[in-house]
PDB file of C-alpha atoms in Angstrom:
ATOM      1  CA  ILE A   1     -10.262  -2.728   1.154  1.00  0.00           C
ATOM      2  CA  VAL A   2      -9.540   0.968  -0.280  1.00  0.00           C
ATOM      3  CA  TRP A   3     -10.725   4.265   0.865  1.00  0.00           C
ATOM      4  CA  TYR A   4      -9.973   8.049   0.710  1.00  0.00           C
ATOM      5  CA  THR A   5      -9.738  10.292   3.591  1.00  0.00           C
ATOM      6  CA  GLU A   6      -8.823  14.007   4.318  1.00  0.00           C
ATOM      7  CA  ALA A   7      -7.938  13.172   7.955  1.00  0.00           C
ATOM      8  CA  GLU A   8      -5.969  15.852   9.713  1.00  0.00           C
ATOM      9  CA  ALA A   9      -6.636  18.017   6.575  1.00  0.00           C
ATOM     10  CA  THR A  10      -4.515  15.711   4.394  1.00  0.00           C
ATOM     11  CA  PRO A  11      -5.930  13.857   1.501  1.00  0.00           C
ATOM     12  CA  ARG A  12      -4.927  10.251   1.019  1.00  0.00           C
ATOM     13  CA  VAL A  13      -5.979   7.078  -0.538  1.00  0.00           C
ATOM     14  CA  TRP A  14      -5.201   4.107   1.597  1.00  0.00           C
ATOM     15  CA  ALA A  15      -5.519   0.202   1.336  1.00  0.00           C
ATOM     16  CA  ALA A  16      -5.613  -2.591   3.756  1.00  0.00           C
ATOM     17  CA  LEU A  17      -5.237  -6.365   2.940  1.00  0.00           C
ATOM     18  CA  SER A  18      -6.799  -9.246   4.677  1.00  0.00           C
ATOM     19  CA  ALA A  19      -5.425 -12.882   4.093  1.00  0.00           C
ATOM     20  CA  ASP A  20      -8.264 -14.555   5.999  1.00  0.00           C
ATOM     21  CA  GLY A  21     -11.446 -13.114   4.225  1.00  0.00           C
ATOM     22  CA  GLY A  22     -11.660  -9.947   6.553  1.00  0.00           C
ATOM     23  CA  LEU A  23     -11.254 -11.382  10.007  1.00  0.00           C
ATOM     24  CA  THR A  24      -8.001  -9.554  10.371  1.00  0.00           C
ATOM     25  CA  TRP A  25      -6.319  -6.667   8.263  1.00  0.00           C
ATOM     26  CA  GLY A  26      -2.795  -5.701   7.739  1.00  0.00           C
ATOM     27  CA  PRO A  27      -1.504  -2.246   8.191  1.00  0.00           C
ATOM     28  CA  LYS A  28      -2.824   0.698   6.078  1.00  0.00           C
ATOM     29  CA  ILE A  29      -0.791   1.448   2.907  1.00  0.00           C
ATOM     30  CA  GLN A  30      -0.592   4.798   1.216  1.00  0.00           C
ATOM     31  CA  ILE A  31      -1.599   4.279  -2.542  1.00  0.00           C
ATOM     32  CA  ASP A  32      -1.624   7.909  -3.813  1.00  0.00           C
ATOM     33  CA  GLN A  33       1.290  10.145  -5.026  1.00  0.00           C
ATOM     34  CA  GLY A  34       0.565  13.290  -2.827  1.00  0.00           C
ATOM     35  CA  ASP A  35      -2.425  15.020  -4.594  1.00  0.00           C
ATOM     36  CA  PRO A  36      -5.310  12.374  -4.531  1.00  0.00           C
ATOM     37  CA  LEU A  37      -8.743  13.675  -5.220  1.00  0.00           C
ATOM     38  CA  GLY A  38     -10.305  10.412  -3.974  1.00  0.00           C
ATOM     39  CA  ARG A  39     -12.630   8.279  -6.066  1.00  0.00           C
ATOM     40  CA  ALA A  40     -10.890   5.057  -5.224  1.00  0.00           C
ATOM     41  CA  GLU A  41     -11.787   1.613  -6.294  1.00  0.00           C
ATOM     42  CA  GLY A  42     -10.026  -1.725  -5.458  1.00  0.00           C
ATOM     43  CA  ILE A  43     -10.399  -5.283  -6.867  1.00  0.00           C
ATOM     44  CA  ALA A  44      -8.717  -8.568  -5.934  1.00  0.00           C
ATOM     45  CA  LEU A  45      -6.882 -10.108  -8.813  1.00  0.00           C
ATOM     46  CA  THR A  46      -7.119 -13.808  -9.603  1.00  0.00           C
ATOM     47  CA  ASN A  47      -3.345 -14.077 -10.005  1.00  0.00           C
ATOM     48  CA  GLY A  48      -2.869 -12.719  -6.507  1.00  0.00           C
ATOM     49  CA  GLY A  49      -2.632  -9.135  -5.301  1.00  0.00           C
ATOM     50  CA  THR A  50      -5.025  -6.323  -5.638  1.00  0.00           C
ATOM     51  CA  ALA A  51      -5.461  -3.408  -8.211  1.00  0.00           C
ATOM     52  CA  VAL A  52      -6.423   0.097  -7.135  1.00  0.00           C
ATOM     53  CA  VAL A  53      -7.503   2.934  -9.231  1.00  0.00           C
ATOM     54  CA  TRP A  54      -8.068   6.556  -8.098  1.00  0.00           C
ATOM     55  CA  LEU A  55      -8.074  10.257  -9.243  1.00  0.00           C
ATOM     56  CA  GLU A  56      -4.797  12.144  -8.701  1.00  0.00           C
ATOM     57  CA  GLY A  57      -4.599  15.704  -9.412  1.00  0.00           C
ATOM     58  CA  ARG A  58      -1.898  17.101 -11.812  1.00  0.00           C
ATOM     59  CA  ASP A  59      -1.451  20.859 -12.766  1.00  0.00           C
ATOM     60  CA  GLU A  60      -4.926  22.066 -13.934  1.00  0.00           C
ATOM     61  CA  GLY A  61      -6.386  18.629 -14.395  1.00  0.00           C
ATOM     62  CA  ALA A  62      -6.221  14.953 -12.922  1.00  0.00           C
ATOM     63  CA  ASP A  63      -5.417  11.475 -14.015  1.00  0.00           C
ATOM     64  CA  TRP A  64      -7.024   8.183 -13.459  1.00  0.00           C
ATOM     65  CA  ARG A  65      -4.082   6.104 -11.928  1.00  0.00           C
ATOM     66  CA  VAL A  66      -3.793   2.536 -11.193  1.00  0.00           C
ATOM     67  CA  ARG A  67      -1.314   0.390  -9.222  1.00  0.00           C
ATOM     68  CA  ARG A  68      -0.945  -3.119  -7.933  1.00  0.00           C
ATOM     69  CA  ILE A  69      -0.576  -4.165  -4.500  1.00  0.00           C
ATOM     70  CA  GLU A  70       1.076  -7.542  -3.977  1.00  0.00           C
ATOM     71  CA  THR A  71      -0.281  -9.874  -1.375  1.00  0.00           C
ATOM     72  CA  ASN A  72       2.785  -9.022   0.985  1.00  0.00           C
ATOM     73  CA  GLY A  73       1.828  -5.296   0.603  1.00  0.00           C
ATOM     74  CA  THR A  74       4.386  -4.306  -1.780  1.00  0.00           C
ATOM     75  CA  LEU A  75       3.482  -1.557  -3.998  1.00  0.00           C
ATOM     76  CA  GLY A  76       3.909  -1.866  -7.836  1.00  0.00           C
ATOM     77  CA  PRO A  77       4.498   1.147 -10.011  1.00  0.00           C
ATOM     78  CA  VAL A  78       1.958   3.703 -10.831  1.00  0.00           C
ATOM     79  CA  HIS A  79       0.406   3.776 -14.266  1.00  0.00           C
ATOM     80  CA  ARG A  80      -1.635   6.598 -15.897  1.00  0.00           C
ATOM     81  CA  VAL A  81      -4.633   5.337 -17.522  1.00  0.00           C
ATOM     82  CA  THR A  82      -5.995   8.671 -18.887  1.00  0.00           C
ATOM     83  CA  GLY A  83      -6.414  12.334 -18.246  1.00  0.00           C
ATOM     84  CA  ALA A  84      -9.694  13.307 -16.558  1.00  0.00           C
ATOM     85  CA  SER A  85     -11.359  16.388 -15.177  1.00  0.00           C
ATOM     86  CA  ARG A  86     -11.082  17.334 -11.533  1.00  0.00           C
ATOM     87  CA  SER A  87     -14.959  17.873 -11.480  1.00  0.00           C
ATOM     88  CA  ARG A  88     -17.243  15.775  -9.317  1.00  0.00           C
ATOM     89  CA  SER A  89     -19.155  14.904 -12.625  1.00  0.00           C
ATOM     90  CA  THR A  90     -16.276  12.711 -13.654  1.00  0.00           C
ATOM     91  CA  GLY A  91     -17.639   9.961 -11.220  1.00  0.00           C
ATOM     92  CA  PHE A  92     -16.292   7.020  -9.713  1.00  0.00           C
ATOM     93  CA  PRO A  93     -14.098   4.420 -11.509  1.00  0.00           C
ATOM     94  CA  ARG A  94     -15.325   0.702 -11.598  1.00  0.00           C
ATOM     95  CA  LEU A  95     -13.025  -2.038 -11.997  1.00  0.00           C
ATOM     96  CA  ALA A  96     -13.975  -5.656 -13.306  1.00  0.00           C
ATOM     97  CA  LEU A  97     -12.237  -8.765 -14.295  1.00  0.00           C
ATOM     98  CA  THR A  98     -12.535 -10.804 -17.349  1.00  0.00           C
ATOM     99  CA  ASP A  99     -10.655 -14.334 -18.188  1.00  0.00           C
ATOM    100  CA  ARG A 100      -7.845 -12.046 -20.038  1.00  0.00           C
ATOM    101  CA  ASP A 101      -8.119  -8.277 -18.751  1.00  0.00           C
ATOM    102  CA  LEU A 102      -8.747  -5.879 -15.896  1.00  0.00           C
ATOM    103  CA  LEU A 103     -11.243  -3.417 -17.173  1.00  0.00           C
ATOM    104  CA  VAL A 104     -11.522   0.311 -15.852  1.00  0.00           C
ATOM    105  CA  ALA A 105     -14.587   2.224 -16.527  1.00  0.00           C
ATOM    106  CA  TRP A 106     -15.198   6.019 -15.835  1.00  0.00           C
ATOM    107  CA  THR A 107     -17.378   8.870 -17.055  1.00  0.00           C
ATOM    108  CA  ARG A 108     -15.897  11.161 -19.750  1.00  0.00           C
ATOM    109  CA  GLN A 109     -17.389  14.803 -19.650  1.00  0.00           C
ATOM    110  CA  GLY A 110     -18.578  16.688 -22.617  1.00  0.00           C
ATOM    111  CA  ASP A 111     -21.762  17.857 -24.112  1.00  0.00           C
ATOM    112  CA  VAL A 112     -22.906  14.331 -23.896  1.00  0.00           C
ATOM    113  CA  PRO A 113     -21.143  12.357 -20.989  1.00  0.00           C
ATOM    114  CA  GLN A 114     -19.777   8.935 -21.948  1.00  0.00           C
ATOM    115  CA  VAL A 115     -18.746   5.877 -20.033  1.00  0.00           C
ATOM    116  CA  ILE A 116     -15.339   4.865 -21.233  1.00  0.00           C
ATOM    117  CA  VAL A 117     -13.749   1.435 -20.613  1.00  0.00           C
ATOM    118  CA  THR A 118     -10.066   0.694 -20.957  1.00  0.00           C
ATOM    119  CA  ARG A 119      -8.468  -2.716 -20.848  1.00  0.00           C
ATOM    120  CA  LEU A 120      -5.287  -3.319 -18.585  1.00  0.00           C
ATOM    121  CA  ASP A 121      -3.192  -6.199 -18.409  1.00  0.00           C
ATOM    122  CA  PRO A 122      -4.046  -7.675 -15.189  1.00  0.00           C
ATOM    123  CA  LEU A 123      -0.403  -8.619 -14.376  1.00  0.00           C
ATOM    124  CA  THR A 124       1.393  -5.371 -15.245  1.00  0.00           C
ATOM    125  CA  LEU A 125      -1.519  -2.938 -15.101  1.00  0.00           C
ATOM    126  CA  ILE A 126      -0.504  -1.307 -18.233  1.00  0.00           C
ATOM    127  CA  PRO A 127      -3.415  -0.086 -20.510  1.00  0.00           C
ATOM    128  CA  GLN A 128      -3.731  -2.286 -23.540  1.00  0.00           C
ATOM    129  CA  PRO A 129      -4.081  -0.961 -27.147  1.00  0.00           C
ATOM    130  CA  GLU A 130      -7.540  -1.190 -28.657  1.00  0.00           C
TER     131      GLU A 130
END
């Protein structure tokens, strides 16, 4: 499970893993890098582990970022998916698995908002060339 909170006035993206279908949960794990804007989504990967995407602030803008959590709770490196707006109209990301790729979808702002989809390697979570 993945969630965003501002408890004690401190924004954070957290995850917790379950090895028994949700009967019990491990300790919470901080996912973000210190300036999360929320909009977190997670998905269990077929090869084990979990992928998490969230919106992280930077300078005047933000980035959609993704990282892997191994089944033992170890965090993988953070990867930048793309730049984004800090605006609420950026929406919420969605994750989906195909037989070869992890897909990340989000809304790109502009005169005509567009839904954008990027392919990531499900093992490394590195964006794939189009």
